[in-house]
GROMACS .gro file of C-alpha atoms in nm:
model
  253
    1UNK     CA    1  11.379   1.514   8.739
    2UNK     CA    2  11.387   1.196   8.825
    3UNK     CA    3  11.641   0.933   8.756
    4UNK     CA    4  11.602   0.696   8.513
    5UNK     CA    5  11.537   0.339   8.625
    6UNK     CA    6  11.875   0.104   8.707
    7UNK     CA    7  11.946  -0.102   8.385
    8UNK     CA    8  11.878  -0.435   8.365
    9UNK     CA    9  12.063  -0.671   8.161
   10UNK     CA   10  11.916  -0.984   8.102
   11UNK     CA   11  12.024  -1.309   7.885
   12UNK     CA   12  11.766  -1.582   7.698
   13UNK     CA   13  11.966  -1.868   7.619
   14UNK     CA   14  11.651  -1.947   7.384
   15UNK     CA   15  11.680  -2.355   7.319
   16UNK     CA   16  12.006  -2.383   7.345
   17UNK     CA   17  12.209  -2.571   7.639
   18UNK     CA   18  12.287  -2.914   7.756
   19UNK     CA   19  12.379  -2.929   8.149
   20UNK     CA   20  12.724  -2.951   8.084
   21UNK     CA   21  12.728  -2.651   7.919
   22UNK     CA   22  12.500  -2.442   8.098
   23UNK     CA   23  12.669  -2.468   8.427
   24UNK     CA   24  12.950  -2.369   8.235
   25UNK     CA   25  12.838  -2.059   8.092
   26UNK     CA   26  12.644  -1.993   8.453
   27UNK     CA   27  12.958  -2.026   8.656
   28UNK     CA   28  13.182  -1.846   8.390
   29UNK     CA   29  12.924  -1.566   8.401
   30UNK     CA   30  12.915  -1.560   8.781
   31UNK     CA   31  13.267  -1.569   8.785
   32UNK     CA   32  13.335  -1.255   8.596
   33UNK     CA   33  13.081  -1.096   8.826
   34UNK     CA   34  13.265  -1.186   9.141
   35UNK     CA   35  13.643  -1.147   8.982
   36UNK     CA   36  13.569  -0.766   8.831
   37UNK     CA   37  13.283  -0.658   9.060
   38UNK     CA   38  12.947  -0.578   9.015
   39UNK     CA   39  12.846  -0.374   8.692
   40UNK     CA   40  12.595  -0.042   8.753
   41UNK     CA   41  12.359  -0.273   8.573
   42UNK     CA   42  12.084  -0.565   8.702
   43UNK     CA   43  12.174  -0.935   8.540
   44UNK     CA   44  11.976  -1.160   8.478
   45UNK     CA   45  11.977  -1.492   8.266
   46UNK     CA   46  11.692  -1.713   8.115
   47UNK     CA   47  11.821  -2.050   8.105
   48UNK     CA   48  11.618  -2.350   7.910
   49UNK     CA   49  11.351  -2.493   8.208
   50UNK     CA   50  11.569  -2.821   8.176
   51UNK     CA   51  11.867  -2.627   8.340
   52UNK     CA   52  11.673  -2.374   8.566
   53UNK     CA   53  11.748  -2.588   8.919
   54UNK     CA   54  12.127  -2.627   8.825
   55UNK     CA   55  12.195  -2.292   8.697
   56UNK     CA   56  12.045  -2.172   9.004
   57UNK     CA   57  12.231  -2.313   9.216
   58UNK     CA   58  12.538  -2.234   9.019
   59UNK     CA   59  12.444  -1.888   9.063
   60UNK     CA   60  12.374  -1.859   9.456
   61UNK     CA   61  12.566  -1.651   9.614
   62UNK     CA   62  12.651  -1.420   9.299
   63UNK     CA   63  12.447  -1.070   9.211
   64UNK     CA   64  12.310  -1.242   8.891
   65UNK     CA   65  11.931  -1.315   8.883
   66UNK     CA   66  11.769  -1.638   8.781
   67UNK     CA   67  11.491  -1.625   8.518
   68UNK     CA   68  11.277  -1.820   8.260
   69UNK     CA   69  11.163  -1.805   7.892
   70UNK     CA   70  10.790  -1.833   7.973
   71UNK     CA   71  10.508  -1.950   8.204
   72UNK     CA   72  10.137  -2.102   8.171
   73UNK     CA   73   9.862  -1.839   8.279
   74UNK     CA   74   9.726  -2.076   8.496
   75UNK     CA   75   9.843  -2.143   8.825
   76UNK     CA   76   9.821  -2.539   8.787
   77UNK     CA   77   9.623  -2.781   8.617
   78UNK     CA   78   9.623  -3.046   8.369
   79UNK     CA   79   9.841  -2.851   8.130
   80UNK     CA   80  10.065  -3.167   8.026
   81UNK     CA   81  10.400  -2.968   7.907
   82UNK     CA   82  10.346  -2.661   8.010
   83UNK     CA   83  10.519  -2.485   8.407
   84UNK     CA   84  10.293  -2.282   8.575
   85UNK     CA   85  10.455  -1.947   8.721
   86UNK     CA   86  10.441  -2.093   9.115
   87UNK     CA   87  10.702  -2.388   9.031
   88UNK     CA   88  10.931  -2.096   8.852
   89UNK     CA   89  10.928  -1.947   9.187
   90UNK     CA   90  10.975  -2.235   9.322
   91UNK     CA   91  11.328  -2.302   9.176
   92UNK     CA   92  11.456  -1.991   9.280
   93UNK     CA   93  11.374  -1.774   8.929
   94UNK     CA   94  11.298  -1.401   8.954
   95UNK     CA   95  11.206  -1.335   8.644
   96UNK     CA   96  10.961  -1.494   8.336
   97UNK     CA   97  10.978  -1.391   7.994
   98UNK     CA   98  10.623  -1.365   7.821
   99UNK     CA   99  10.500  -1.245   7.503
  100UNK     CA  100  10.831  -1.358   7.303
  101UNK     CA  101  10.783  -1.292   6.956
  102UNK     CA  102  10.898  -1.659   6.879
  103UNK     CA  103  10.601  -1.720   7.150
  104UNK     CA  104  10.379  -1.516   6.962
  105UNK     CA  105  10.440  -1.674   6.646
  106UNK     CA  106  10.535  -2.014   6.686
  107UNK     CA  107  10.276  -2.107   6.918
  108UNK     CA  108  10.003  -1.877   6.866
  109UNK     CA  109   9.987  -1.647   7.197
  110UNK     CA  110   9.792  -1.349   7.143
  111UNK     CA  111   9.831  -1.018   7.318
  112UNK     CA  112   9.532  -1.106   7.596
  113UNK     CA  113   9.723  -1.441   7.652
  114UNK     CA  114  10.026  -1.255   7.692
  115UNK     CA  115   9.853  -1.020   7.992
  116UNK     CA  116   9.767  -1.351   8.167
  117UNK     CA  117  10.095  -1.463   8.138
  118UNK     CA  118  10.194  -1.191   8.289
  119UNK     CA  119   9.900  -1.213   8.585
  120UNK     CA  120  10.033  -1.516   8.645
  121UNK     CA  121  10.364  -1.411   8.691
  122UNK     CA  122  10.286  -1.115   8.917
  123UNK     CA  123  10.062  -1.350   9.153
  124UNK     CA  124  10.419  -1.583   9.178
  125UNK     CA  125  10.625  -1.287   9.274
  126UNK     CA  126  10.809  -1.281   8.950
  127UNK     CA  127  10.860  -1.026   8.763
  128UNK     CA  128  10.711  -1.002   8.396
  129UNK     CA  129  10.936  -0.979   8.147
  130UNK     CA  130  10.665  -0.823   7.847
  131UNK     CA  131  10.805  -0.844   7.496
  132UNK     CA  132  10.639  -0.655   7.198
  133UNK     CA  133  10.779  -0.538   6.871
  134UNK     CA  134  10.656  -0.527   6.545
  135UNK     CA  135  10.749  -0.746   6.186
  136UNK     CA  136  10.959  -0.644   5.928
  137UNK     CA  137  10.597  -0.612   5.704
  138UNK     CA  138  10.474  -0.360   5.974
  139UNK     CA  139  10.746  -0.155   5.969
  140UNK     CA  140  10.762  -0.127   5.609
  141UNK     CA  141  10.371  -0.050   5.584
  142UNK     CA  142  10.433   0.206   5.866
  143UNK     CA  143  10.265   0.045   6.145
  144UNK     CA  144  10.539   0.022   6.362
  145UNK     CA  145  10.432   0.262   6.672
  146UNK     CA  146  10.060   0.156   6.642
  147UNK     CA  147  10.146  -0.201   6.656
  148UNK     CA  148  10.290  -0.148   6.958
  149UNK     CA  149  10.102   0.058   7.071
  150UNK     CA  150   9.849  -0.188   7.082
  151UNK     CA  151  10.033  -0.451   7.206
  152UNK     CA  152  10.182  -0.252   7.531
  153UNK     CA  153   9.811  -0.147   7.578
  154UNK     CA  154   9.657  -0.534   7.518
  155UNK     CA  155   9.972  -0.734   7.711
  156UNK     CA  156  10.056  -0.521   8.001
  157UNK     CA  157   9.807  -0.592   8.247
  158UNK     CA  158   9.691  -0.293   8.445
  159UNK     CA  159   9.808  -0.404   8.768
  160UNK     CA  160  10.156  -0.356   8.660
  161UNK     CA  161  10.398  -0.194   8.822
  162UNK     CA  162  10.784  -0.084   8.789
  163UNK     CA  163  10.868  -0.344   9.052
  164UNK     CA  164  10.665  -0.632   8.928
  165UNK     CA  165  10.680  -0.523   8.536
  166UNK     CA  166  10.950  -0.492   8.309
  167UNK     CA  167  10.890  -0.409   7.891
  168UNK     CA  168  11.116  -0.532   7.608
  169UNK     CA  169  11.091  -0.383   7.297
  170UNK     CA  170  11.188  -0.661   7.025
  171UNK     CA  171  11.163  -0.574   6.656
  172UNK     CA  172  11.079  -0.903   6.535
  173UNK     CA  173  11.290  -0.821   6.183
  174UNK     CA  174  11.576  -0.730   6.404
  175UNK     CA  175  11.595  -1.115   6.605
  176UNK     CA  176  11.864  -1.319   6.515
  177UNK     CA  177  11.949  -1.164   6.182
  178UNK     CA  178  12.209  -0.904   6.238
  179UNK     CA  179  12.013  -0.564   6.162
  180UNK     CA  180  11.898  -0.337   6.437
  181UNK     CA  181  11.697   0.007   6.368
  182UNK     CA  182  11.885   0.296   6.355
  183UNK     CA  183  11.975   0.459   6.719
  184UNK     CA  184  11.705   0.722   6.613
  185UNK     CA  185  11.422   0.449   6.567
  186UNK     CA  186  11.503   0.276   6.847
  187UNK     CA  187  11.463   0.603   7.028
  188UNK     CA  188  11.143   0.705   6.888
  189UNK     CA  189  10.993   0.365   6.999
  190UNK     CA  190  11.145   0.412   7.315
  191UNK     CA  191  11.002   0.784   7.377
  192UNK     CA  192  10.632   0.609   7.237
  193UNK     CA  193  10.629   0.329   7.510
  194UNK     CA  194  10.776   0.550   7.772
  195UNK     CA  195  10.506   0.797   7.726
  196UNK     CA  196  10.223   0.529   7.751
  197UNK     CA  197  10.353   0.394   8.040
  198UNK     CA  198  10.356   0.724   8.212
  199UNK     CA  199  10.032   0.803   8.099
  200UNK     CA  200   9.844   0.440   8.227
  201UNK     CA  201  10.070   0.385   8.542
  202UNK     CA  202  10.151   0.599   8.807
  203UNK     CA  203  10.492   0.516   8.790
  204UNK     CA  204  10.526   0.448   8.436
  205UNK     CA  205  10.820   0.697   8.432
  206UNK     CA  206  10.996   0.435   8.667
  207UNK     CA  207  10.917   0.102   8.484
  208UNK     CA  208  11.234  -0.032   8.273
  209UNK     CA  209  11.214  -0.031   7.911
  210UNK     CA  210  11.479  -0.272   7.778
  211UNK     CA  211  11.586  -0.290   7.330
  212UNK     CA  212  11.584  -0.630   7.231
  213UNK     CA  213  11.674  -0.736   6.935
  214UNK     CA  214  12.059  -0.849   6.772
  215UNK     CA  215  12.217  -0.678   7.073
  216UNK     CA  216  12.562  -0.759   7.078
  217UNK     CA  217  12.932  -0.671   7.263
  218UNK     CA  218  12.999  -0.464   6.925
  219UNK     CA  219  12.696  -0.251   6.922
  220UNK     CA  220  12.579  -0.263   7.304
  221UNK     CA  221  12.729   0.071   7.403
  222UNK     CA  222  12.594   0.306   7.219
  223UNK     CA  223  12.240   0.154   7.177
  224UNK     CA  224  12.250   0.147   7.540
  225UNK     CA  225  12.308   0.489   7.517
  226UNK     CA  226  11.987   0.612   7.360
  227UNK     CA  227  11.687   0.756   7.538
  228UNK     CA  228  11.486   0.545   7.758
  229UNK     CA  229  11.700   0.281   7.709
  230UNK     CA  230  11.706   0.072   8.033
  231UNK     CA  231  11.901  -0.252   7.925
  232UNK     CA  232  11.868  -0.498   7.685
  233UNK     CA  233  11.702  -0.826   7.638
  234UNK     CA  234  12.005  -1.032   7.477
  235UNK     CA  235  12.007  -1.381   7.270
  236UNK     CA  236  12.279  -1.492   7.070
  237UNK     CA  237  12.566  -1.286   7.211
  238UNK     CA  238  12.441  -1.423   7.632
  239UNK     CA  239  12.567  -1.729   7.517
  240UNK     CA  240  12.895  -1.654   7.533
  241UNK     CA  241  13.007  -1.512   7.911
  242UNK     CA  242  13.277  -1.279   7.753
  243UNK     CA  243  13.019  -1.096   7.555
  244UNK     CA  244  12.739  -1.136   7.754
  245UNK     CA  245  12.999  -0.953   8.005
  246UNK     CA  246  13.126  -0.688   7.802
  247UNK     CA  247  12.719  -0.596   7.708
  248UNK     CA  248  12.651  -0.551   8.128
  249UNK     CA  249  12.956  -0.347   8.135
  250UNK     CA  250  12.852  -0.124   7.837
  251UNK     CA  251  12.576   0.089   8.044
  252UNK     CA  252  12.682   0.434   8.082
  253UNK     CA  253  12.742   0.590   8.373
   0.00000   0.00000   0.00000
């Protein structure tokens, strides 16, 4: 058997951050790195795009990754607002989110707008970051796994790979209020997306599947714990570099 894919770890600040702060929380987070030595675990944080070039460079030299919270599909244009994938590149990121739910929602992205996020992202040399999850209306009406289902189906594009692609699985009901499923939901979802992937990708066994969704230095260890759990896509608790810390140190061994 195989073994399962190295963690990854990976913090979105969300909207939150002024410069002074971020490099803070950057170098403390870098600092813990260096000072108690590397965790068995990828990091990676998502910093607001106003602090991507600073953060970066706060982070050179360290093993933690430099990422954003999203990216236009096209590679540039007259897209006033909007960053195309290239210039994330550019600044030294890694990674893109795409397919937030607070994407999804606030602003209207749709699971084919998602993919060409995602496209976009693969033709910069980032890696895709693919968020799906269902509401808190699904899940009661017990359309959890087909929702996503559909959405890993519609937002993965099918020149993904376990290099270039990375899945988050993000209740939206569980986001910034608290609750999380049960260990045994999140590993049913789990087991559901990781036998998709293996069925569409010839290395779908490979490709990280990370829980997303009130993640915290409390709970961490054992939901990191459950099947086909490769990491976790963090909010609230990255903001802080003491429990953004303890979370990378949670993975089992």
């Amino acid at each position: 058997m195989a073994a399962p894919p190295r963690p990854l770890i990976a913090g979105n600040w969300k909207m939150n951050g002024l410069r002074k702060d971020g490099l803070a929380l950057a170098i403390a987070i870098a600092g813990r790195v260096r000072a108690q030595g590397p965790a068995p675990v990828d990091i990676l944080v998502c910093p607001p795009a106003t602090l991507l070039g600073e953060v970066g460079k706060a982070l050179e030299g360290s093993p933690v990754a430099l990422g954003a919270q999203d990216c236009h599909e096209a590679a540039k244009g007259a897209h006033t607002g909007d960053i195309a994938a290239a210039m994330l590149a550019d600044l030294g990121c890694a990674y893109v989110i795409v397919g937030h739910s607070e994407r999804r929602a606030g602003h209207g992205e749709t699971d084919a707008r998602v993919a060409a996020k995602a496209r976009a992202a693969h033709a910069a040399g980032l890696v895709a970051i693919v968020c799906i999850g269902e509401t808190e209306a699904e899940r009661d009406a017990g359309q959890a796994e087909a929702v996503v289902t559909r959405q890993l189906a519609a937002s993965v594009p099918g020149a993904a790979t376990a290099v270039n692609t990375v899945v988050a699985y993000e209740p939206v009901w569980a986001i910034g209020t608290g609750r999380t499923p049960s260990d045994a939901e999140i590993a049913v979802m789990h087991a559901r997306i990781r036998d998709d992937l293996a069925q569409r990708f010839a290395d779908g066994a490979a490709m990280r599947i990370l829980y997303g969704g009130s993640v915290n230095a409390a709970n961490a260890a054992q939901i990191l714990a459950v099947a086909n759990v490769n990491g976790a896509l963090v909010g609230g608790a990255s903001l802080s570099a003491d429990a953004f810390w303890t979370i990378c140190r949670a993975v089992p061994d």
